[in-house]
Amino acid sequence: MDSASTGAHSVVGTVSRALATEAVHAGRDDLARQGLHAPPIDLSTTYPSYDSRAEAARIDAFASTGAEPDGMPVYGRLGNPTVARFETALARLEGTESAVAFASGMAALSAVLLARSATGLRHVVAVRPLYGCSDHLLTAGLLGTEVTWTDPAGITDALRPDTGLVMVESPANPTLAELDLRAIAHACGSVPLLADNTFATPVLQRPAEHGARLVLHSATKYLGGHGDVLAGVVACDEEFARQLRQIRFATGGVLHPLAGYLLLRGLSTLPIRVRAASATAAELARRLVADPRVARVRYPRLGGAMIAFEVHGDPHEVIAGVRLITPAVSLGSVDTLIQHPASISHRIVDADDRRGAGVSDRLLRMSVGLEDVEDLWADLDAALGETPVTVPGARLQEAMR
């Protein structure tokens, strides 16, 4: 398990703080000086300015550099104080200089691709599996990008003079395959590595510590944690953050302040939620490995609250059979969700590519929440149905890889 999961520290000025402490206090450091305890929500779309010359100069400065304007806010599309608190907190948790929030995870990824394309670097090297819509965005070339799919060992050979990005996801959606991020970052050379850290969160790993320049989150998932906010965020160095802010301003993919507030609140309980759900997931994975109705179980060495498993029977019957667990897309909520990736999250990916990446038609993906493990197991046990006749041992040989 990565150091981040065992209480890694970040440095704020001269003060070293544990991850759990940062999750509670980052983005809130100025509240006591303002006589506040809870972070305020600033819902303004625009702000008054009686010095139009100075305002014009600040807007020009942002347009040329992407740096956050000094002083009072200008307009909601340039930035928002509530959203900025969340960005500050997430950057602290990921150990990066900055973070830039967007209206969704796909908006965040789109901004990264547009930023690289704007410099003439339209080629992307990527490793499957990725989240299905990320895969589709790259493959379809909707933003003018060209993608080369490869395995980790082929990254260096796949690089070209116009390669602007290498993209990976670890643990991957939905197979939970894990990658050696440090080795991949080395293989990238000077090309930025973008690591999707949605499944692990900074509680379990911090990709920037292993050489990733960009860390992507669908903040809709664990960062929000309650299934009530849609958002994306990229943690990165300030140089890249300035480019992303310019893209966000131009395209309008801004995060609503209320969403920023909910995300900041969600971060405060992130470590305890992830660790509690992970403990339950590990126990469910152990039971699934021993269950003859299950053909294969995938659970990361890193840990986490996600489980992927293949059944001998009809996976759609399992989906239809749950009562406590919710059959739904998404993940990372306080309640447990289950879905069939080949039909839902990865249906948009070509069937051969999908199966080649390990997303079989019998695979189910489960996001474990905070319910009692015995209640969850009782629901799964009932949904799995009768025990089929299987070949002893075949299931156990592949379990947990």
CSV table of C-alpha atoms in Angstrom, one decimal:
chain,number,residue,atom,x,y,z
A,1,MET,CA,0.0,0.0,0.0
A,2,ASP,CA,1.3,3.5,-0.9
A,3,SER,CA,2.6,5.9,1.7
A,4,ALA,CA,-0.5,8.1,1.2
A,5,SER,CA,-2.7,5.4,2.7
A,6,THR,CA,-0.6,5.2,6.0
A,7,GLY,CA,-0.7,8.9,6.9
A,8,ALA,CA,1.5,10.7,4.4
A,9,HIS,CA,2.3,14.2,5.2
A,10,SER,CA,2.2,17.4,3.1
A,11,VAL,CA,4.0,20.6,3.9
A,12,VAL,CA,2.1,23.9,4.4
A,13,GLY,CA,4.6,26.6,4.9
A,14,THR,CA,6.7,25.1,7.6
A,15,VAL,CA,4.0,22.9,9.1
A,16,SER,CA,3.9,19.2,8.2
A,17,ARG,CA,0.4,17.8,8.2
A,18,ALA,CA,-1.0,14.2,8.0
A,19,LEU,CA,-3.3,13.5,5.1
A,20,ALA,CA,-6.3,13.1,7.5
A,21,THR,CA,-5.6,16.5,8.9
A,22,GLU,CA,-5.2,18.1,5.5
A,23,ALA,CA,-8.5,16.6,4.4
A,24,VAL,CA,-10.3,18.5,7.3
A,25,HIS,CA,-8.4,21.8,7.2
A,26,ALA,CA,-7.0,22.4,3.7
A,27,GLY,CA,-8.9,25.2,2.0
A,28,ARG,CA,-10.2,26.5,5.3
A,29,ASP,CA,-7.0,28.0,6.7
A,30,ASP,CA,-8.3,31.6,6.6
A,31,LEU,CA,-11.7,31.0,8.2
A,32,ALA,CA,-10.8,31.7,11.8
A,33,ARG,CA,-9.2,35.0,10.8
A,34,GLN,CA,-12.5,36.0,9.2
A,35,GLY,CA,-14.5,34.9,12.3
A,36,LEU,CA,-16.0,31.9,10.5
A,37,HIS,CA,-16.2,28.2,11.2
A,38,ALA,CA,-17.9,26.8,8.1
A,39,PRO,CA,-16.7,27.8,4.6
A,40,PRO,CA,-19.0,30.3,3.0
A,41,ILE,CA,-20.7,29.8,-0.4
A,42,ASP,CA,-20.2,32.6,-2.9
A,43,LEU,CA,-22.9,32.2,-5.5
A,44,SER,CA,-22.1,35.4,-7.4
A,45,THR,CA,-21.7,35.2,-11.2
A,46,THR,CA,-20.2,38.7,-11.4
A,47,TYR,CA,-18.6,41.2,-9.1
A,48,PRO,CA,-18.6,45.1,-8.9
A,49,SER,CA,-15.6,47.1,-10.1
A,50,TYR,CA,-15.5,50.9,-10.1
A,51,ASP,CA,-12.0,51.0,-11.8
A,52,SER,CA,-12.6,49.8,-15.3
A,53,ARG,CA,-9.0,50.5,-16.4
A,54,ALA,CA,-7.6,48.3,-13.6
A,55,GLU,CA,-10.2,45.6,-14.3
A,56,ALA,CA,-9.3,45.6,-18.0
A,57,ALA,CA,-5.6,45.1,-17.0
A,58,ARG,CA,-6.4,42.2,-14.8
A,59,ILE,CA,-8.5,40.5,-17.5
A,60,ASP,CA,-5.7,41.1,-20.0
A,61,ALA,CA,-3.2,39.6,-17.6
A,62,PHE,CA,-5.3,36.5,-17.2
A,63,ALA,CA,-5.8,36.1,-20.9
A,64,SER,CA,-2.1,36.2,-21.5
A,65,THR,CA,-0.9,34.0,-18.6
A,66,GLY,CA,-3.8,32.1,-17.1
A,67,ALA,CA,-2.7,33.2,-13.6
A,68,GLU,CA,-5.5,33.7,-11.1
A,69,PRO,CA,-6.4,37.4,-10.9
A,70,ASP,CA,-5.2,39.2,-7.8
A,71,GLY,CA,-7.7,41.0,-5.6
A,72,MET,CA,-11.4,40.7,-5.8
A,73,PRO,CA,-13.0,38.2,-8.2
A,74,VAL,CA,-14.0,39.4,-11.7
A,75,TYR,CA,-16.5,37.0,-13.2
A,76,GLY,CA,-17.6,33.5,-12.5
A,77,ARG,CA,-16.0,32.0,-15.6
A,78,LEU,CA,-12.6,33.2,-14.5
A,79,GLY,CA,-12.9,31.7,-11.0
A,80,ASN,CA,-15.0,31.5,-7.9
A,81,PRO,CA,-13.8,31.8,-4.2
A,82,THR,CA,-15.7,28.7,-3.1
A,83,VAL,CA,-14.4,26.6,-5.9
A,84,ALA,CA,-10.9,27.9,-5.3
A,85,ARG,CA,-11.1,26.5,-1.7
A,86,PHE,CA,-11.8,23.1,-3.1
A,87,GLU,CA,-9.0,23.4,-5.6
A,88,THR,CA,-6.5,24.4,-2.9
A,89,ALA,CA,-7.6,21.5,-0.7
A,90,LEU,CA,-7.3,18.9,-3.5
A,91,ALA,CA,-3.9,20.1,-4.6
A,92,ARG,CA,-2.7,19.7,-1.0
A,93,LEU,CA,-4.1,16.2,-0.8
A,94,GLU,CA,-2.5,15.2,-4.1
A,95,GLY,CA,0.8,17.0,-3.3
A,96,THR,CA,0.7,19.3,-6.4
A,97,GLU,CA,1.1,23.0,-6.7
A,98,SER,CA,-2.3,23.6,-8.1
A,99,ALA,CA,-5.6,22.1,-9.1
A,100,VAL,CA,-8.3,23.3,-11.6
A,101,ALA,CA,-11.9,22.2,-11.2
A,102,PHE,CA,-14.4,21.6,-14.0
A,103,ALA,CA,-18.1,20.8,-14.4
A,104,SER,CA,-17.4,17.1,-14.9
A,105,GLY,CA,-14.5,14.6,-15.2
A,106,MET,CA,-15.0,14.6,-19.0
A,107,ALA,CA,-14.8,18.4,-19.1
A,108,ALA,CA,-11.5,18.1,-17.1
A,109,LEU,CA,-10.1,15.6,-19.6
A,110,SER,CA,-11.3,17.6,-22.5
A,111,ALA,CA,-9.5,20.7,-21.2
A,112,VAL,CA,-6.2,18.7,-20.9
A,113,LEU,CA,-6.5,17.5,-24.5
A,114,LEU,CA,-7.4,20.9,-25.8
A,115,ALA,CA,-4.4,22.4,-23.9
A,116,ARG,CA,-2.0,20.0,-25.6
A,117,SER,CA,-3.6,20.3,-29.0
A,118,ALA,CA,-3.3,24.1,-28.8
A,119,THR,CA,0.5,23.7,-28.8
A,120,GLY,CA,0.3,21.3,-31.8
A,121,LEU,CA,0.7,18.2,-29.8
A,122,ARG,CA,-2.4,16.2,-30.8
A,123,HIS,CA,-1.1,12.7,-30.4
A,124,VAL,CA,-1.9,10.7,-27.2
A,125,VAL,CA,-0.5,7.4,-26.1
A,126,ALA,CA,-2.9,5.5,-23.8
A,127,VAL,CA,-3.1,2.2,-22.0
A,128,ARG,CA,-6.4,0.3,-21.8
A,129,PRO,CA,-8.6,-0.1,-20.0
A,130,LEU,CA,-9.8,3.4,-19.3
A,131,TYR,CA,-13.2,4.7,-18.3
A,132,GLY,CA,-15.4,4.0,-21.3
A,133,CYS,CA,-16.2,7.7,-22.1
A,134,SER,CA,-12.5,8.5,-21.8
A,135,ASP,CA,-11.7,5.7,-24.3
A,136,HIS,CA,-14.4,7.0,-26.7
A,137,LEU,CA,-13.2,10.6,-26.5
A,138,LEU,CA,-9.7,9.5,-27.5
A,139,THR,CA,-10.7,6.9,-30.1
A,140,ALA,CA,-13.3,9.1,-31.8
A,141,GLY,CA,-11.0,12.0,-32.2
A,142,LEU,CA,-13.8,14.4,-31.2
A,143,LEU,CA,-11.2,17.0,-30.1
A,144,GLY,CA,-8.9,16.5,-33.0
A,145,THR,CA,-6.6,14.1,-31.1
A,146,GLU,CA,-5.0,10.9,-32.5
A,147,VAL,CA,-4.5,8.0,-30.1
A,148,THR,CA,-2.1,5.1,-30.1
A,149,TRP,CA,-3.2,2.3,-27.7
A,150,THR,CA,-0.4,0.2,-26.2
A,151,ASP,CA,0.6,-1.8,-23.2
A,152,PRO,CA,2.9,-0.2,-20.5
A,153,ALA,CA,6.0,-1.9,-22.1
A,154,GLY,CA,5.3,-0.2,-25.4
A,155,ILE,CA,4.9,3.4,-24.3
A,156,THR,CA,8.4,4.6,-25.2
A,157,ASP,CA,8.2,3.1,-28.7
A,158,ALA,CA,4.7,4.6,-29.2
A,159,LEU,CA,6.0,8.2,-28.6
A,160,ARG,CA,6.2,10.6,-31.5
A,161,PRO,CA,7.4,14.1,-32.0
A,162,ASP,CA,3.8,15.3,-31.8
A,163,THR,CA,2.9,13.3,-28.7
A,164,GLY,CA,1.4,15.6,-26.1
A,165,LEU,CA,0.2,13.2,-23.5
A,166,VAL,CA,0.4,9.7,-22.1
A,167,MET,CA,-2.8,8.6,-20.3
A,168,VAL,CA,-3.3,5.8,-17.9
A,169,GLU,CA,-5.7,4.8,-15.1
A,170,SER,CA,-4.6,2.8,-12.1
A,171,PRO,CA,-6.5,0.9,-10.7
A,172,ALA,CA,-8.2,0.8,-14.0
A,173,ASN,CA,-11.9,1.1,-14.7
A,174,PRO,CA,-13.5,-1.5,-14.6
A,175,THR,CA,-10.9,-4.3,-14.3
A,176,LEU,CA,-8.9,-2.8,-11.4
A,177,ALA,CA,-5.7,-3.6,-13.2
A,178,GLU,CA,-2.8,-1.8,-11.5
A,179,LEU,CA,0.2,-0.1,-13.2
A,180,ASP,CA,3.7,0.8,-12.1
A,181,LEU,CA,3.2,4.6,-12.3
A,182,ARG,CA,6.9,5.3,-11.6
A,183,ALA,CA,8.1,3.1,-14.4
A,184,ILE,CA,5.5,4.5,-16.8
A,185,ALA,CA,6.5,8.1,-15.9
A,186,HIS,CA,10.1,7.2,-16.7
A,187,ALA,CA,9.1,5.7,-20.1
A,188,CYS,CA,7.3,8.9,-20.9
A,189,GLY,CA,10.5,10.9,-20.9
A,190,SER,CA,9.5,14.6,-21.3
A,191,VAL,CA,5.9,13.9,-22.3
A,192,PRO,CA,3.5,14.6,-19.5
A,193,LEU,CA,1.9,11.6,-17.9
A,194,LEU,CA,-1.8,12.0,-16.9
A,195,ALA,CA,-2.9,9.4,-14.3
A,196,ASP,CA,-6.6,9.0,-13.6
A,197,ASN,CA,-6.7,8.6,-9.8
A,198,THR,CA,-10.5,8.4,-9.4
A,199,PHE,CA,-10.5,4.9,-8.0
A,200,ALA,CA,-7.6,5.2,-5.6
A,201,THR,CA,-8.0,8.8,-4.4
A,202,PRO,CA,-5.0,10.5,-2.7
A,203,VAL,CA,-5.8,8.3,0.3
A,204,LEU,CA,-4.4,5.2,-1.4
A,205,GLN,CA,-1.9,6.7,-3.8
A,206,ARG,CA,-0.6,10.1,-5.0
A,207,PRO,CA,0.5,9.8,-8.6
A,208,ALA,CA,2.5,13.0,-8.6
A,209,GLU,CA,4.9,11.4,-6.2
A,210,HIS,CA,5.6,8.8,-8.8
A,211,GLY,CA,6.2,11.2,-11.7
A,212,ALA,CA,2.7,12.0,-13.1
A,213,ARG,CA,2.5,15.6,-14.1
A,214,LEU,CA,-1.3,15.6,-14.2
A,215,VAL,CA,-3.7,13.8,-11.8
A,216,LEU,CA,-7.3,13.5,-13.0
A,217,HIS,CA,-10.3,12.9,-10.9
A,218,SER,CA,-14.0,12.4,-11.6
A,219,ALA,CA,-14.8,14.3,-8.5
A,220,THR,CA,-18.3,13.0,-8.8
A,221,LYS,CA,-17.1,9.8,-7.3
A,222,TYR,CA,-15.1,9.5,-4.0
A,223,LEU,CA,-14.1,13.2,-3.6
A,224,GLY,CA,-17.8,14.2,-3.4
A,225,GLY,CA,-18.7,10.8,-1.9
A,226,HIS,CA,-22.5,11.1,-1.6
A,227,GLY,CA,-23.8,10.8,-5.1
A,228,ASP,CA,-25.1,14.4,-5.2
A,229,VAL,CA,-22.5,16.4,-7.1
A,230,LEU,CA,-21.1,16.3,-10.7
A,231,ALA,CA,-17.5,17.6,-11.1
A,232,GLY,CA,-14.0,16.9,-12.4
A,233,VAL,CA,-10.6,18.2,-11.3
A,234,VAL,CA,-7.0,18.1,-12.5
A,235,ALA,CA,-4.2,18.4,-9.9
A,236,CYS,CA,-1.0,19.6,-11.5
A,237,ASP,CA,1.9,22.1,-11.5
A,238,GLU,CA,1.0,25.8,-11.7
A,239,GLU,CA,2.4,26.1,-15.3
A,240,PHE,CA,-0.1,23.6,-16.6
A,241,ALA,CA,-2.9,24.9,-14.3
A,242,ARG,CA,-2.6,28.3,-16.1
A,243,GLN,CA,-3.3,26.6,-19.4
A,244,LEU,CA,-6.3,24.8,-18.0
A,245,ARG,CA,-7.8,27.9,-16.6
A,246,GLN,CA,-7.6,29.6,-20.0
A,247,ILE,CA,-9.3,26.6,-21.6
A,248,ARG,CA,-11.9,26.6,-18.9
A,249,PHE,CA,-12.6,30.3,-19.4
A,250,ALA,CA,-12.8,29.9,-23.1
A,251,THR,CA,-15.0,26.8,-23.2
A,252,GLY,CA,-17.1,27.6,-20.1
A,253,GLY,CA,-16.7,24.2,-18.4
A,254,VAL,CA,-16.8,25.8,-15.0
A,255,LEU,CA,-17.8,24.2,-11.7
A,256,HIS,CA,-20.8,25.6,-9.9
A,257,PRO,CA,-20.0,27.1,-6.5
A,258,LEU,CA,-22.5,24.9,-4.7
A,259,ALA,CA,-20.7,21.9,-6.2
A,260,GLY,CA,-17.4,23.3,-5.0
A,261,TYR,CA,-18.8,23.7,-1.5
A,262,LEU,CA,-20.1,20.1,-1.5
A,263,LEU,CA,-16.8,18.8,-2.7
A,264,LEU,CA,-14.8,20.6,0.0
A,265,ARG,CA,-17.2,19.2,2.5
A,266,GLY,CA,-16.7,15.7,1.0
A,267,LEU,CA,-12.9,15.9,1.3
A,268,SER,CA,-13.1,16.3,5.0
A,269,THR,CA,-14.4,12.7,5.4
A,270,LEU,CA,-12.6,11.2,2.4
A,271,PRO,CA,-9.9,9.3,4.4
A,272,ILE,CA,-12.3,7.8,6.8
A,273,ARG,CA,-14.8,6.9,4.1
A,274,VAL,CA,-12.2,5.3,1.8
A,275,ARG,CA,-10.7,3.3,4.6
A,276,ALA,CA,-14.0,2.0,6.0
A,277,ALA,CA,-15.3,1.1,2.6
A,278,SER,CA,-12.0,-0.6,1.7
A,279,ALA,CA,-12.1,-2.8,4.7
A,280,THR,CA,-15.6,-4.0,3.8
A,281,ALA,CA,-14.6,-4.5,0.1
A,282,ALA,CA,-11.6,-6.6,1.1
A,283,GLU,CA,-13.8,-8.9,3.1
A,284,LEU,CA,-16.4,-9.2,0.3
A,285,ALA,CA,-13.6,-9.9,-2.1
A,286,ARG,CA,-12.4,-12.7,0.1
A,287,ARG,CA,-15.8,-14.2,0.3
A,288,LEU,CA,-16.4,-14.0,-3.5
A,289,VAL,CA,-13.0,-15.8,-4.1
A,290,ALA,CA,-14.3,-18.7,-2.1
A,291,ASP,CA,-17.7,-18.7,-3.8
A,292,PRO,CA,-18.2,-21.4,-6.5
A,293,ARG,CA,-20.7,-19.2,-8.3
A,294,VAL,CA,-17.9,-16.7,-9.0
A,295,ALA,CA,-15.4,-17.4,-11.8
A,296,ARG,CA,-12.9,-14.7,-11.1
A,297,VAL,CA,-12.3,-11.9,-8.6
A,298,ARG,CA,-10.2,-8.8,-9.1
A,299,TYR,CA,-9.2,-6.7,-6.2
A,300,PRO,CA,-6.2,-4.3,-6.2
A,301,ARG,CA,-3.1,-5.0,-4.1
A,302,LEU,CA,-3.4,-1.3,-3.3
A,303,GLY,CA,-6.8,-1.9,-1.7
A,304,GLY,CA,-9.8,0.3,-2.2
A,305,ALA,CA,-13.5,0.1,-2.2
A,306,MET,CA,-13.9,-1.3,-5.8
A,307,ILE,CA,-14.4,-5.0,-6.7
A,308,ALA,CA,-14.7,-6.5,-10.1
A,309,PHE,CA,-15.8,-10.1,-10.4
A,310,GLU,CA,-17.0,-12.5,-13.2
A,311,VAL,CA,-19.8,-14.9,-12.5
A,312,HIS,CA,-20.5,-18.3,-14.0
A,313,GLY,CA,-24.1,-17.5,-14.4
A,314,ASP,CA,-25.9,-14.6,-16.1
A,315,PRO,CA,-24.6,-11.3,-14.8
A,316,HIS,CA,-27.8,-9.6,-15.7
A,317,GLU,CA,-29.7,-11.8,-13.3
A,318,VAL,CA,-27.3,-10.7,-10.5
A,319,ILE,CA,-28.1,-7.1,-11.4
A,320,ALA,CA,-31.8,-7.8,-11.3
A,321,GLY,CA,-31.5,-9.7,-8.0
A,322,VAL,CA,-30.0,-7.2,-5.7
A,323,ARG,CA,-32.3,-5.4,-3.2
A,324,LEU,CA,-30.0,-3.5,-0.8
A,325,ILE,CA,-27.3,-2.8,-3.3
A,326,THR,CA,-28.3,-0.3,-6.0
A,327,PRO,CA,-27.9,-1.3,-9.6
A,328,ALA,CA,-26.6,2.0,-11.1
A,329,VAL,CA,-23.7,3.6,-12.9
A,330,SER,CA,-21.1,5.7,-11.1
A,331,LEU,CA,-19.2,4.8,-7.9
A,332,GLY,CA,-17.7,6.2,-4.8
A,333,SER,CA,-20.9,6.9,-2.9
A,334,VAL,CA,-21.7,6.1,0.7
A,335,ASP,CA,-24.1,3.4,-0.6
A,336,THR,CA,-23.0,0.3,-2.6
A,337,LEU,CA,-23.6,0.3,-6.3
A,338,ILE,CA,-23.2,-2.5,-8.9
A,339,GLN,CA,-23.2,-2.4,-12.7
A,340,HIS,CA,-22.5,-4.5,-15.8
A,341,PRO,CA,-19.6,-2.6,-17.6
A,342,ALA,CA,-20.1,-4.3,-21.0
A,343,SER,CA,-23.7,-3.0,-21.1
A,344,ILE,CA,-23.3,0.4,-19.4
A,345,SER,CA,-20.0,2.2,-18.6
A,346,HIS,CA,-18.0,0.5,-21.4
A,347,ARG,CA,-20.7,-0.2,-24.0
A,348,ILE,CA,-19.4,2.7,-26.1
A,349,VAL,CA,-16.1,1.0,-26.5
A,350,ASP,CA,-15.7,-1.4,-29.5
A,351,ALA,CA,-16.6,-4.9,-28.4
A,352,ASP,CA,-13.2,-6.4,-29.5
A,353,ASP,CA,-11.3,-3.6,-27.8
A,354,ARG,CA,-13.4,-4.0,-24.7
A,355,ARG,CA,-12.7,-7.7,-24.4
A,356,GLY,CA,-9.1,-7.3,-25.3
A,357,ALA,CA,-8.8,-5.0,-22.3
A,358,GLY,CA,-10.2,-7.6,-20.0
A,359,VAL,CA,-13.8,-6.3,-19.9
A,360,SER,CA,-15.6,-9.6,-20.4
A,361,ASP,CA,-19.4,-10.0,-20.9
A,362,ARG,CA,-19.6,-11.7,-17.5
A,363,LEU,CA,-17.8,-9.0,-15.5
A,364,LEU,CA,-19.6,-7.0,-12.8
A,365,ARG,CA,-18.2,-3.9,-11.1
A,366,MET,CA,-19.2,-3.1,-7.5
A,367,SER,CA,-18.5,0.1,-5.6
A,368,VAL,CA,-18.7,-0.8,-2.0
A,369,GLY,CA,-20.2,1.7,0.4
A,370,LEU,CA,-20.5,2.1,4.1
A,371,GLU,CA,-23.2,-0.5,4.9
A,372,ASP,CA,-22.6,-3.4,7.2
A,373,VAL,CA,-20.6,-6.2,5.5
A,374,GLU,CA,-23.1,-8.9,6.6
A,375,ASP,CA,-26.0,-7.0,5.1
A,376,LEU,CA,-24.2,-6.5,1.8
A,377,TRP,CA,-23.1,-10.2,1.7
A,378,ALA,CA,-26.6,-11.4,2.4
A,379,ASP,CA,-27.9,-9.3,-0.6
A,380,LEU,CA,-25.1,-10.5,-2.9
A,381,ASP,CA,-25.6,-14.1,-1.8
A,382,ALA,CA,-29.2,-14.0,-2.7
A,383,ALA,CA,-28.6,-12.2,-6.0
A,384,LEU,CA,-26.0,-14.8,-7.1
A,385,GLY,CA,-28.6,-17.5,-7.0
A,386,GLU,CA,-28.0,-21.2,-7.0
A,387,THR,CA,-24.5,-22.8,-7.1
A,388,PRO,CA,-23.6,-24.1,-10.6
A,389,VAL,CA,-21.6,-27.1,-11.4
A,390,THR,CA,-18.0,-26.0,-11.9
A,391,VAL,CA,-14.5,-27.4,-12.3
A,392,PRO,CA,-12.9,-27.2,-8.9
A,393,GLY,CA,-9.8,-25.0,-8.7
A,394,ALA,CA,-10.2,-23.2,-12.0
A,395,ARG,CA,-11.7,-20.2,-10.2
A,396,LEU,CA,-9.0,-19.9,-7.5
A,397,GLN,CA,-6.1,-20.0,-10.0
A,398,GLU,CA,-7.2,-16.7,-11.4
A,399,ALA,CA,-8.7,-15.0,-8.4
A,400,MET,CA,-7.2,-11.8,-7.0
A,401,ARG,CA,-5.0,-11.0,-10.0
